[in-house]
Short mmCIF file of C-alpha atoms and ligand atoms in Angstrom, two decimals:
data_model
loop_
_atom_site.label_atom_id
_atom_site.label_comp_id
_atom_site.label_asym_id
_atom_site.label_seq_id
_atom_site.Cartn_x
_atom_site.Cartn_y
_atom_site.Cartn_z
CA MET W 1 157.34 -52.57 -19.01
CA LYS W 2 157.09 -48.87 -18.10
CA LYS W 3 160.25 -46.78 -18.19
CA THR W 4 161.86 -45.75 -14.89
CA LEU W 5 161.33 -42.12 -13.86
CA THR W 6 164.62 -40.18 -13.56
CA THR W 7 165.92 -36.79 -12.50
CA SER W 8 166.92 -34.39 -15.27
CA ALA W 9 170.43 -35.81 -14.85
CA GLY W 10 169.08 -39.27 -15.65
CA ILE W 11 169.32 -40.73 -12.14
CA PRO W 12 166.57 -43.30 -11.37
CA ILE W 13 163.97 -42.13 -8.85
CA SER W 14 162.73 -44.58 -6.25
CA GLU W 15 159.89 -42.49 -4.78
CA ASN W 16 157.69 -39.86 -6.45
CA GLN W 17 154.71 -39.83 -4.04
CA HIS W 18 156.20 -38.98 -0.64
CA SER W 19 158.88 -36.48 0.37
CA LEU W 20 161.83 -37.60 2.48
CA THR W 21 160.93 -36.69 6.08
CA SER W 22 162.24 -37.17 9.54
CA GLY W 23 159.41 -39.25 10.93
CA PRO W 24 155.91 -39.41 9.44
CA ARG W 25 155.10 -35.81 10.60
CA GLY W 26 158.20 -34.17 9.04
CA PRO W 27 160.07 -31.89 8.69
CA VAL W 28 161.38 -32.46 5.16
CA ALA W 29 165.07 -33.19 4.61
CA LEU W 30 166.99 -30.81 2.34
CA GLN W 31 168.73 -33.77 0.77
CA ASP W 32 165.50 -34.74 -1.05
CA TYR W 33 166.98 -33.37 -4.27
CA HIS W 34 164.17 -34.79 -6.41
CA LEU W 35 161.68 -32.67 -4.45
CA ILE W 36 163.90 -29.58 -4.76
CA GLU W 37 164.44 -30.02 -8.50
CA LYS W 38 160.72 -30.61 -9.04
CA LEU W 39 159.71 -27.40 -7.21
CA ALA W 40 162.55 -25.32 -8.69
CA HIS W 41 161.79 -26.38 -12.25
CA PHE W 42 158.09 -25.72 -11.74
CA ASN W 43 158.90 -22.18 -10.55
CA ARG W 44 160.71 -21.56 -13.83
CA GLU W 45 158.12 -23.00 -16.25
CA ARG W 46 157.05 -19.63 -17.63
CA ILE W 47 159.08 -17.49 -19.98
CA PRO W 48 158.17 -13.83 -20.55
CA GLU W 49 154.96 -13.80 -22.54
CA ARG W 50 154.91 -11.76 -25.72
CA VAL W 51 153.87 -8.15 -24.94
CA VAL W 52 151.59 -8.40 -27.98
CA HIS W 53 150.25 -11.59 -29.62
CA ALA W 54 150.64 -13.52 -26.35
CA LYS W 55 147.73 -15.94 -26.90
CA GLY W 56 148.33 -18.12 -29.93
CA SER W 57 147.77 -21.43 -31.68
CA GLY W 58 149.79 -22.97 -34.47
CA ALA W 59 150.17 -25.80 -36.95
CA TYR W 60 152.54 -27.11 -39.59
CA GLY W 61 151.67 -27.24 -43.25
CA THR W 62 152.71 -27.28 -46.85
CA PHE W 63 152.86 -24.50 -49.40
CA THR W 64 152.39 -25.55 -53.04
CA VAL W 65 153.09 -23.29 -56.02
CA THR W 66 150.19 -23.22 -58.50
CA HIS W 67 151.18 -20.29 -60.73
CA ASP W 68 154.44 -19.04 -62.19
CA ILE W 69 155.73 -15.76 -60.72
CA THR W 70 159.40 -16.26 -61.62
CA ARG W 71 159.25 -13.08 -63.76
CA PHE W 72 159.02 -11.17 -60.46
CA THR W 73 161.16 -13.19 -58.06
CA LYS W 74 164.05 -15.60 -58.11
CA ALA W 75 163.09 -16.96 -54.65
CA ALA W 76 163.60 -20.73 -54.84
CA ILE W 77 160.27 -21.38 -53.09
CA PHE W 78 158.51 -20.17 -56.28
CA SER W 79 160.92 -21.79 -58.79
CA LYS W 80 158.40 -24.15 -60.39
CA ILE W 81 154.71 -24.98 -60.41
CA GLY W 82 153.98 -27.90 -58.09
CA LYS W 83 156.93 -27.17 -55.81
CA LYS W 84 156.18 -27.83 -52.11
CA THR W 85 157.71 -26.12 -49.08
CA GLU W 86 157.14 -26.93 -45.41
CA ALA W 87 155.64 -24.19 -43.26
CA PHE W 88 154.53 -23.34 -39.73
CA LEU W 89 151.75 -20.84 -39.03
CA ARG W 90 150.98 -19.25 -35.65
CA PHE W 91 147.67 -17.46 -35.20
CA SER W 92 147.04 -15.16 -32.27
CA THR W 93 145.01 -12.40 -30.75
CA VAL W 94 146.95 -9.18 -30.11
CA ALA W 95 146.09 -7.28 -26.96
CA GLY W 96 145.03 -10.06 -24.59
CA GLU W 97 147.38 -11.90 -22.27
CA LYS W 98 148.19 -15.58 -22.58
CA GLY W 99 145.06 -16.67 -20.71
CA SER W 100 142.68 -14.33 -22.51
CA ALA W 101 139.70 -15.41 -24.60
CA ASP W 102 140.11 -16.25 -28.28
CA THR W 103 136.84 -14.53 -29.16
CA GLU W 104 137.71 -10.96 -28.18
CA ARG W 105 137.35 -8.14 -30.69
CA ASP W 106 140.96 -7.73 -31.78
CA PRO W 107 143.07 -8.12 -34.91
CA ARG W 108 144.40 -11.67 -35.33
CA GLY W 109 148.07 -12.43 -35.93
CA PHE W 110 148.92 -14.53 -38.99
CA ALA W 111 152.64 -15.36 -38.57
CA LEU W 112 154.02 -17.73 -41.16
CA LYS W 113 157.38 -19.42 -41.45
CA PHE W 114 158.40 -21.07 -44.72
CA TYR W 115 161.31 -23.48 -44.25
CA THR W 116 162.83 -22.83 -47.70
CA GLU W 117 166.06 -24.33 -49.05
CA GLU W 118 167.53 -20.82 -48.93
CA GLY W 119 166.73 -20.26 -45.26
CA ASN W 120 163.59 -19.36 -43.35
CA TRP W 121 161.15 -16.84 -44.76
CA ASP W 122 158.79 -15.31 -42.20
CA ILE W 123 155.71 -13.34 -43.25
CA VAL W 124 154.56 -11.92 -39.93
CA GLY W 125 151.16 -10.53 -40.77
CA ASN W 126 147.65 -10.04 -39.46
CA ASN W 127 144.13 -10.79 -40.65
CA THR W 128 143.92 -7.15 -41.71
CA PRO W 129 145.63 -5.58 -44.74
CA VAL W 130 146.45 -2.35 -42.82
CA PHE W 131 147.54 -1.29 -39.33
CA PHE W 132 146.70 1.42 -36.76
CA GLU W 133 150.07 3.16 -37.21
CA ARG W 134 152.46 4.10 -39.94
CA ASP W 135 155.40 5.14 -37.72
CA PRO W 136 157.11 2.69 -35.32
CA LEU W 137 157.81 5.53 -32.87
CA LYS W 138 154.11 5.46 -31.96
CA PHE W 139 153.75 1.70 -31.50
CA PRO W 140 154.48 1.42 -27.74
CA ASP W 141 152.12 4.34 -26.98
CA PHE W 142 149.36 2.83 -29.09
CA ILE W 143 149.69 -0.56 -27.40
CA HIS W 144 149.81 1.03 -23.92
CA SER W 145 146.54 2.82 -24.69
CA GLN W 146 144.84 -0.47 -25.60
CA LYS W 147 146.22 -2.46 -22.66
CA ARG W 148 145.58 -2.07 -18.95
CA ASP W 149 145.18 1.14 -16.98
CA PRO W 150 148.37 1.64 -14.90
CA GLN W 151 146.39 2.43 -11.74
CA THR W 152 143.52 -0.03 -11.82
CA GLY W 153 144.92 -2.82 -13.96
CA TYR W 154 141.66 -2.80 -15.97
CA LYS W 155 141.15 -2.09 -19.65
CA ASN W 156 139.69 1.35 -20.07
CA PRO W 157 137.88 2.61 -23.21
CA VAL W 158 138.70 6.22 -22.25
CA ARG W 159 142.41 5.59 -22.83
CA MET W 160 141.68 3.81 -26.12
CA TRP W 161 139.49 6.57 -27.57
CA ASP W 162 141.65 9.35 -26.12
CA TYR W 163 144.62 7.96 -28.03
CA TRP W 164 142.63 7.37 -31.23
CA SER W 165 141.18 10.90 -31.13
CA LYS W 166 144.77 12.04 -31.69
CA ALA W 167 145.66 9.38 -34.25
CA PRO W 168 143.36 9.61 -37.30
CA GLU W 169 145.71 7.30 -39.25
CA ALA W 170 144.13 4.48 -37.19
CA LEU W 171 140.63 5.02 -38.69
CA HIS W 172 141.00 2.49 -41.47
CA GLN W 173 142.05 -0.30 -39.11
CA ILE W 174 139.47 0.82 -36.49
CA THR W 175 136.79 0.37 -39.16
CA ILE W 176 137.94 -3.20 -39.85
CA LEU W 177 138.28 -3.92 -36.13
CA PHE W 178 134.72 -2.87 -35.28
CA SER W 179 133.23 -4.45 -38.42
CA ASP W 180 132.04 -8.06 -38.40
CA ARG W 181 135.60 -9.14 -39.27
CA GLY W 182 136.78 -7.87 -35.88
CA ILE W 183 135.66 -11.19 -34.35
CA PRO W 184 136.47 -14.00 -36.78
CA ASP W 185 134.87 -17.40 -36.20
CA GLY W 186 138.13 -19.08 -35.21
CA TYR W 187 141.27 -18.96 -37.30
CA ARG W 188 140.20 -21.01 -40.30
CA PHE W 189 137.62 -18.58 -41.66
CA MET W 190 139.69 -15.42 -41.99
CA ASN W 191 142.23 -14.04 -44.44
CA GLY W 192 145.88 -13.32 -43.70
CA TYR W 193 147.80 -10.36 -45.07
CA GLY W 194 151.54 -9.61 -45.13
CA SER W 195 150.27 -6.02 -44.69
CA HIS W 196 153.63 -4.33 -45.34
CA THR W 197 155.01 -3.66 -48.75
CA PHE W 198 157.94 -5.97 -49.48
CA SER W 199 160.03 -6.30 -52.64
CA PHE W 200 160.56 -9.11 -55.11
CA ILE W 201 163.83 -9.36 -57.01
CA ASN W 202 164.09 -11.49 -60.15
CA ASP W 203 167.04 -13.29 -61.75
CA LYS W 204 167.85 -10.15 -63.80
CA ASN W 205 168.18 -8.34 -60.45
CA GLU W 206 165.10 -6.18 -61.15
CA ARG W 207 162.93 -5.06 -58.24
CA VAL W 208 159.15 -4.72 -57.94
CA TRP W 209 157.12 -3.92 -54.81
CA VAL W 210 154.77 -6.62 -53.54
CA LYS W 211 151.95 -7.17 -51.06
CA PHE W 212 150.93 -10.65 -49.87
CA HIS W 213 147.31 -11.81 -49.40
CA PHE W 214 146.27 -15.21 -48.05
CA LYS W 215 142.59 -15.74 -48.84
CA SER W 216 140.79 -18.32 -46.73
CA MET W 217 139.54 -21.14 -48.96
CA GLN W 218 137.04 -22.00 -46.20
CA GLY W 219 135.41 -18.59 -46.81
CA ILE W 220 134.98 -15.75 -44.32
CA LYS W 221 132.95 -16.45 -41.17
CA ASN W 222 132.59 -14.14 -38.20
CA LEU W 223 131.01 -14.54 -34.78
CA PRO W 224 127.97 -12.51 -33.74
CA VAL W 225 128.89 -10.37 -30.72
CA ALA W 226 126.56 -12.18 -28.31
CA LYS W 227 128.00 -15.57 -29.30
CA ALA W 228 131.57 -14.30 -28.92
CA VAL W 229 130.80 -12.98 -25.43
CA GLU W 230 129.24 -16.29 -24.46
CA LEU W 231 132.21 -18.28 -25.79
CA ALA W 232 134.65 -16.04 -23.90
CA GLY W 233 133.11 -17.52 -20.77
CA THR W 234 132.31 -21.07 -21.82
CA ASP W 235 135.17 -21.85 -24.22
CA PRO W 236 137.89 -19.19 -24.13
CA ASP W 237 140.22 -21.42 -26.19
CA TYR W 238 137.59 -21.69 -28.94
CA ALA W 239 139.77 -20.69 -31.93
CA GLY W 240 142.75 -22.84 -30.98
CA ARG W 241 140.52 -25.83 -30.28
CA ASP W 242 138.68 -25.38 -33.60
CA LEU W 243 141.98 -25.34 -35.51
CA PHE W 244 143.46 -28.31 -33.65
CA GLU W 245 140.34 -30.45 -33.94
CA ALA W 246 139.83 -29.68 -37.64
CA ILE W 247 143.40 -30.83 -38.38
CA GLU W 248 142.91 -33.97 -36.24
CA ARG W 249 139.76 -34.71 -38.32
CA LYS W 250 141.92 -34.22 -41.44
CA GLU W 251 139.84 -31.21 -42.48
CA PHE W 252 142.96 -29.33 -43.48
CA PRO W 253 142.39 -25.57 -43.72
CA ARG W 254 143.78 -23.86 -46.81
CA TRP W 255 144.59 -20.36 -47.94
CA ALA W 256 145.24 -19.16 -51.50
CA LEU W 257 148.35 -16.97 -51.65
CA LYS W 258 147.94 -14.02 -53.98
CA VAL W 259 150.19 -11.03 -54.61
CA GLN W 260 149.76 -7.46 -55.73
CA ILE W 261 152.66 -6.07 -57.72
CA MET W 262 153.70 -2.42 -58.17
CA THR W 263 156.69 -1.31 -60.25
CA GLU W 264 159.26 1.12 -58.84
CA ARG W 265 158.10 3.67 -61.40
CA GLN W 266 154.43 3.26 -60.41
CA ALA W 267 155.43 3.74 -56.77
CA GLU W 268 157.25 7.00 -57.55
CA GLN W 269 154.21 8.36 -59.39
CA PHE W 270 151.44 6.95 -57.18
CA ARG W 271 148.95 9.40 -55.67
CA PHE W 272 149.73 8.33 -52.08
CA ASP W 273 152.69 6.77 -50.31
CA PRO W 274 152.45 3.08 -51.27
CA PHE W 275 154.63 2.20 -48.27
CA ASP W 276 152.11 3.66 -45.81
CA LEU W 277 150.87 0.73 -43.68
CA THR W 278 147.52 2.42 -43.03
CA LYS W 279 146.55 2.10 -46.70
CA VAL W 280 145.76 -0.69 -49.14
CA TRP W 281 146.58 -0.75 -52.83
CA PRO W 282 143.18 -0.74 -54.58
CA HIS W 283 142.49 -4.06 -56.29
CA SER W 284 141.17 -2.31 -59.40
CA GLU W 285 144.61 -0.80 -60.02
CA PHE W 286 146.77 -3.61 -58.60
CA PRO W 287 144.90 -6.87 -59.21
CA LEU W 288 145.54 -9.96 -57.13
CA LEU W 289 147.71 -12.52 -58.94
CA ASP W 290 147.47 -16.20 -57.99
CA VAL W 291 150.60 -17.80 -56.58
CA GLY W 292 149.89 -20.96 -54.60
CA ILE W 293 148.08 -22.73 -51.81
CA LEU W 294 149.02 -23.03 -48.16
CA GLU W 295 147.53 -26.03 -46.34
CA LEU W 296 147.83 -26.68 -42.62
CA ASN W 297 147.97 -30.44 -42.10
CA ARG W 298 149.91 -31.33 -38.94
CA ASN W 299 149.35 -30.37 -35.32
CA PRO W 300 152.29 -29.69 -33.02
CA GLU W 301 153.26 -32.44 -30.58
CA ASN W 302 153.98 -30.00 -27.76
CA TYR W 303 152.42 -26.56 -27.33
CA PHE W 304 155.27 -24.92 -25.44
CA ALA W 305 158.10 -26.31 -27.56
CA GLU W 306 156.51 -25.52 -30.87
CA VAL W 307 153.87 -22.78 -30.52
CA GLU W 308 155.14 -20.78 -27.55
CA GLN W 309 158.77 -21.01 -28.65
CA ALA W 310 158.03 -20.28 -32.30
CA ALA W 311 159.79 -17.02 -33.16
CA PHE W 312 159.05 -14.95 -36.25
CA SER W 313 160.61 -11.87 -37.75
CA PRO W 314 159.94 -10.01 -40.99
CA SER W 315 163.74 -9.64 -41.21
CA ASN W 316 163.90 -13.29 -42.33
CA VAL W 317 163.62 -13.07 -46.13
CA PRO W 318 165.33 -15.38 -48.64
CA PRO W 319 167.10 -14.20 -51.82
CA GLY W 320 164.46 -12.88 -54.23
CA VAL W 321 162.44 -11.23 -51.44
CA GLY W 322 163.43 -7.93 -49.85
CA PHE W 323 162.26 -5.06 -47.69
CA SER W 324 160.76 -1.67 -48.58
CA PRO W 325 160.94 1.83 -47.12
CA ASP W 326 157.72 1.12 -45.09
CA LYS W 327 158.59 2.74 -41.75
CA MET W 328 156.64 0.22 -39.68
CA LEU W 329 158.41 -2.64 -41.45
CA GLN W 330 161.77 -1.00 -40.75
CA GLY W 331 160.84 -0.77 -37.05
CA ARG W 332 159.74 -4.41 -36.94
CA LEU W 333 162.97 -5.59 -38.59
CA PHE W 334 164.61 -4.52 -35.33
CA ALA W 335 161.82 -5.12 -32.81
CA TYR W 336 160.91 -8.73 -33.63
CA PRO W 337 164.33 -10.40 -33.33
CA ASP W 338 164.95 -8.20 -30.27
CA ALA W 339 161.76 -9.50 -28.64
CA GLN W 340 162.81 -13.11 -29.34
CA ARG W 341 166.30 -12.59 -27.91
CA TYR W 342 164.69 -11.25 -24.74
CA ARG W 343 161.97 -13.90 -24.58
CA LEU W 344 163.89 -17.01 -25.63
CA GLY W 345 167.57 -16.04 -25.51
CA VAL W 346 170.18 -15.22 -28.11
CA ASN W 347 170.22 -18.75 -29.55
CA TYR W 348 166.47 -18.90 -30.20
CA GLN W 349 166.97 -19.67 -33.87
CA TYR W 350 168.48 -23.08 -33.00
CA LEU W 351 165.28 -24.27 -31.29
CA PRO W 352 163.74 -27.07 -33.39
CA VAL W 353 160.65 -25.11 -34.49
CA ASN W 354 162.79 -22.14 -35.54
CA ARG W 355 165.76 -24.00 -37.00
CA PRO W 356 166.04 -23.60 -40.78
CA HIS W 357 165.78 -26.84 -42.75
CA SER W 358 168.66 -25.55 -44.88
CA GLU W 359 172.31 -25.48 -43.82
CA VAL W 360 173.36 -22.66 -41.44
CA ASN W 361 176.98 -21.47 -41.77
CA SER W 362 177.66 -18.56 -39.47
CA TYR W 363 180.42 -17.40 -37.12
CA HIS W 364 178.02 -16.57 -34.28
CA ARG W 365 179.18 -18.56 -31.26
CA ASP W 366 178.37 -19.17 -27.61
CA GLY W 367 175.67 -17.32 -25.68
CA SER W 368 173.28 -18.73 -23.15
CA MET W 369 171.68 -22.12 -23.89
CA ARG W 370 173.80 -22.87 -26.97
CA PHE W 371 172.51 -26.40 -27.31
CA ASP W 372 173.67 -27.41 -30.78
CA GLY W 373 177.33 -28.23 -31.46
CA ASN W 374 178.26 -24.48 -31.37
CA GLY W 375 180.24 -24.81 -34.62
CA GLY W 376 182.31 -27.69 -33.23
CA ARG W 377 186.02 -27.49 -33.85
CA GLN W 378 185.72 -25.01 -36.72
CA ASP W 379 187.39 -21.67 -35.98
CA ASN W 380 185.18 -18.61 -35.58
CA TYR W 381 186.45 -15.61 -37.51
CA GLU W 382 186.31 -14.38 -41.08
CA PRO W 383 188.21 -13.64 -43.32
CA ASN W 384 190.27 -16.72 -42.60
CA GLY W 385 192.78 -19.07 -44.13
CA PHE W 386 191.10 -22.31 -43.11
CA GLY W 387 188.43 -22.42 -45.84
CA GLY W 388 185.48 -21.31 -43.69
CA PRO W 389 182.23 -19.99 -45.18
CA VAL W 390 182.49 -16.74 -47.17
CA GLN W 391 180.15 -14.12 -48.60
CA ASN W 392 178.70 -14.68 -52.07
CA GLU W 393 178.12 -11.50 -54.03
CA SER W 394 175.66 -13.15 -56.37
CA PHE W 395 173.08 -12.65 -53.58
CA LYS W 396 173.52 -8.86 -53.57
CA ASP W 397 170.25 -6.94 -53.94
CA PRO W 398 169.94 -4.21 -56.59
CA ALA W 399 170.76 -0.73 -55.27
CA LEU W 400 167.75 1.32 -54.18
CA ASN W 401 167.69 5.00 -55.03
CA LEU W 402 166.80 7.06 -51.96
CA SER W 403 166.64 10.82 -51.52
CA GLY W 404 165.15 13.31 -49.09
CA THR W 405 166.07 15.50 -46.17
CA LEU W 406 166.86 13.85 -42.87
CA ASP W 407 164.10 15.19 -40.64
CA ARG W 408 161.15 14.14 -38.48
CA HIS W 409 158.59 14.48 -41.28
CA ASP W 410 154.99 14.98 -40.18
CA SER W 411 153.15 12.02 -41.72
CA HIS W 412 149.75 13.72 -41.28
CA LYS W 413 150.76 16.62 -43.52
CA ASP W 414 149.22 16.24 -47.00
CA ASN W 415 148.04 12.78 -46.05
CA ASP W 416 144.52 11.44 -46.36
CA ASP W 417 143.61 9.32 -43.35
CA PHE W 418 139.90 9.23 -44.18
CA THR W 419 139.12 8.13 -47.75
CA GLN W 420 140.05 4.46 -47.50
CA ALA W 421 138.23 4.01 -44.19
CA GLY W 422 135.25 5.67 -45.92
CA ASN W 423 135.60 3.37 -48.95
CA LEU W 424 135.36 0.37 -46.68
CA TYR W 425 132.33 1.84 -44.89
CA ARG W 426 130.56 2.56 -48.19
CA MET W 427 131.22 -1.03 -49.34
CA LEU W 428 129.30 -2.52 -46.40
CA SER W 429 125.64 -3.53 -46.50
CA GLU W 430 123.07 -1.62 -44.43
CA GLU W 431 123.11 -4.36 -41.78
CA GLU W 432 126.92 -4.35 -41.65
CA LYS W 433 126.98 -0.56 -41.29
CA ASP W 434 124.45 -0.83 -38.50
CA ARG W 435 126.49 -3.44 -36.60
CA LEU W 436 129.78 -1.52 -37.15
CA THR W 437 128.39 1.74 -35.79
CA SER W 438 126.65 -0.04 -32.88
CA ASN W 439 129.93 -1.76 -31.95
CA ILE W 440 131.77 1.58 -31.95
CA ALA W 441 129.02 3.43 -30.06
CA GLY W 442 128.91 0.57 -27.54
CA THR W 443 132.55 1.06 -26.52
CA MET W 444 132.19 4.87 -26.52
CA LYS W 445 129.20 4.91 -24.15
CA THR W 446 131.22 5.45 -21.00
CA ILE W 447 133.61 8.12 -22.31
CA SER W 448 133.07 11.88 -22.00
CA GLU W 449 130.94 13.74 -24.52
CA ASP W 450 133.97 15.82 -25.48
CA LEU W 451 135.93 12.69 -26.39
CA GLN W 452 132.92 11.20 -28.18
CA THR W 453 132.61 14.35 -30.29
CA LYS W 454 136.29 14.45 -31.20
CA ASN W 455 136.17 10.88 -32.48
CA ILE W 456 132.84 11.33 -34.25
CA GLU W 457 134.33 14.27 -36.17
CA HIS W 458 136.93 11.86 -37.53
CA PHE W 459 134.33 9.25 -38.52
CA LYS W 460 132.31 12.00 -40.24
CA ARG W 461 135.33 12.88 -42.35
CA CYS W 462 135.45 9.23 -43.50
CA ASP W 463 131.78 9.42 -44.40
CA PRO W 464 129.12 11.78 -42.99
CA ASP W 465 126.71 8.85 -42.59
CA TYR W 466 129.37 6.85 -40.65
CA GLY W 467 129.90 9.58 -38.04
CA GLY W 468 126.22 10.50 -38.08
CA ARG W 469 125.07 7.02 -37.16
CA ILE W 470 127.53 6.76 -34.27
CA ALA W 471 126.41 10.16 -32.98
CA ALA W 472 122.75 9.16 -33.19
CA LYS W 473 123.42 5.93 -31.31
CA LEU W 474 125.11 7.94 -28.56
CA GLY W 475 122.19 10.37 -28.45
CA LEU W 476 124.31 13.28 -29.74
CA ASP W 477 123.02 15.91 -32.07
P1 NDP I 1 137.61 -4.06 -53.64
O1 NDP I 1 136.13 -3.95 -53.75
O2 NDP I 1 138.37 -4.53 -54.82
O3 NDP I 1 138.02 -4.99 -52.42
C1 NDP I 1 137.31 -4.98 -51.25
C2 NDP I 1 137.93 -5.92 -50.27
O4 NDP I 1 137.30 -5.71 -49.03
C3 NDP I 1 137.80 -7.36 -50.57
O5 NDP I 1 139.10 -7.90 -50.59
C4 NDP I 1 137.01 -7.94 -49.38
O6 NDP I 1 137.59 -9.14 -48.97
C5 NDP I 1 137.27 -6.90 -48.32
N1 NDP I 1 136.27 -6.74 -47.27
C6 NDP I 1 134.96 -6.92 -47.30
N2 NDP I 1 134.43 -6.67 -46.08
C7 NDP I 1 135.44 -6.32 -45.28
C8 NDP I 1 135.53 -5.95 -43.92
N3 NDP I 1 134.48 -5.86 -43.12
N4 NDP I 1 136.75 -5.68 -43.42
C9 NDP I 1 137.85 -5.73 -44.21
N5 NDP I 1 137.81 -6.07 -45.49
C10 NDP I 1 136.61 -6.35 -46.02
O7 NDP I 1 138.07 -2.61 -53.17
P2 NDP I 1 139.45 -1.88 -53.00
O8 NDP I 1 140.65 -2.69 -53.30
O9 NDP I 1 139.34 -0.57 -53.71
O10 NDP I 1 139.39 -1.58 -51.44
C11 NDP I 1 138.26 -0.97 -50.84
C12 NDP I 1 138.35 -1.20 -49.37
O11 NDP I 1 138.35 -2.61 -49.15
C13 NDP I 1 139.66 -0.69 -48.78
O12 NDP I 1 139.58 0.63 -48.36
C14 NDP I 1 139.91 -1.67 -47.68
O13 NDP I 1 139.35 -1.18 -46.49
C15 NDP I 1 139.20 -2.95 -48.07
N6 NDP I 1 140.16 -3.99 -48.45
C16 NDP I 1 141.01 -3.80 -49.51
C17 NDP I 1 142.02 -4.69 -49.73
C18 NDP I 1 143.03 -4.42 -50.80
O14 NDP I 1 144.13 -4.99 -50.72
N7 NDP I 1 142.74 -3.60 -51.79
C19 NDP I 1 142.17 -5.90 -48.91
C20 NDP I 1 141.17 -6.06 -47.91
C21 NDP I 1 140.25 -5.10 -47.66
P3 NDP I 1 137.01 -10.56 -49.46
O15 NDP I 1 137.26 -10.63 -50.91
O16 NDP I 1 137.80 -11.52 -48.73
O17 NDP I 1 135.57 -10.58 -49.07
#
């Protein structure tokens, strides 16, 4: 027998097809509370969409350690080979709104939550190892320039290239964005990168710097531009559908986690700032070390509850993992939890998809939508005489030596924004170079010659051939 429909208060509903009316022609009676609740709840179905990474898809999975890295980190997740930890991964595009197409040229978000026994660890990365900015003060301006024109509400390449002409630090990421990897073939055939520099701390309390790489074990596959444009019209949810259906077919996608390690001493002596998010650490000097395998093997039961309400922050790191001076990381440590508090409310971490699988003992209380037991009868201050949870100094990180004048240091001074973008360009095949420069020239077609020239000068400094090809494709001398 089917269950009886009820109101949210659990009261059985006798009629769900016809409103309560005075006579068959109406009007409707205000006492039809079921009608009122139904309309009122419907009006409130949307929560603020993420300003960036609004369109996403996610799945649960398992991380398995395959190699020993305990010499670098005491994090329990890596404590022994074969150890398994549950995870949730949310993929996304960045600039498009919630209804936008999955096949747009855009970086892809790669936001991972490990439910470790020492609390949640979030690696909130992208499918690119670098980013457009190295200073969080510029982030809102950069995103505004890529989003919609305030007057027309349309995207406008003039604003995009105007901003970039004044931000050469973006060239490395621009090169990745307009390369074939700028439109991955769904989410399974792309890499993920932690992008920032983080730290590992071992059981002797020694620190090294670390970068995280998740290499797709399905290989890299990208969409040709014409196919991506077609799919944007015929199947805008292409990437999410591909992920969901592959997991339903039990074709579980996997990524090999690898790390690059740099000692504190190497960082002090390195030829560029290793904490600069616009740069990679060359593999030849900092080889990738194998760590483990991440497999996605379970689809969510409910998109809103699990994918939309999933909340990630790079500030969630377990003992054995720490931060670095990376300025963008420092900005995100604030901005991400702040975005979740705004989007989901102050108790967002108690939602099932966000709740740690380990015990939570805190004195935070109350706040809107506090839907767990709110700490029950236990008192809510510390220090206390009732045996409540206390700090444990064994989890203290080693001190980090910092020096320098407090100032607004110009990050372009003595900084090379061009070589690594050029290195990537020089690595590409002739056909890849041709597609990259055509993609860039294509979006520059409608902007002024002055703006074209300014940007081409930057590409020429990466590699004369790079700028030269774009200029030729725009018919410039
Ligand atoms: P390597 O030759 O050791 O590494 C080159 C890397 O480039 C490989 O990881 C490869 O990834 C990746 N790659 C290939 N095509 C593209 C593309 N269109 N977009 C982005 N990445 C691509 O060289 P280096 O370490 O000295 O780095 C050279 C350049 O490679 C860098 O300037 C950077 O742009 C890029 N790169 C470097 C990474 C690093 O951490 N060092 C990471 C990713 C890119 P795959 O193996 O998956 O094919």
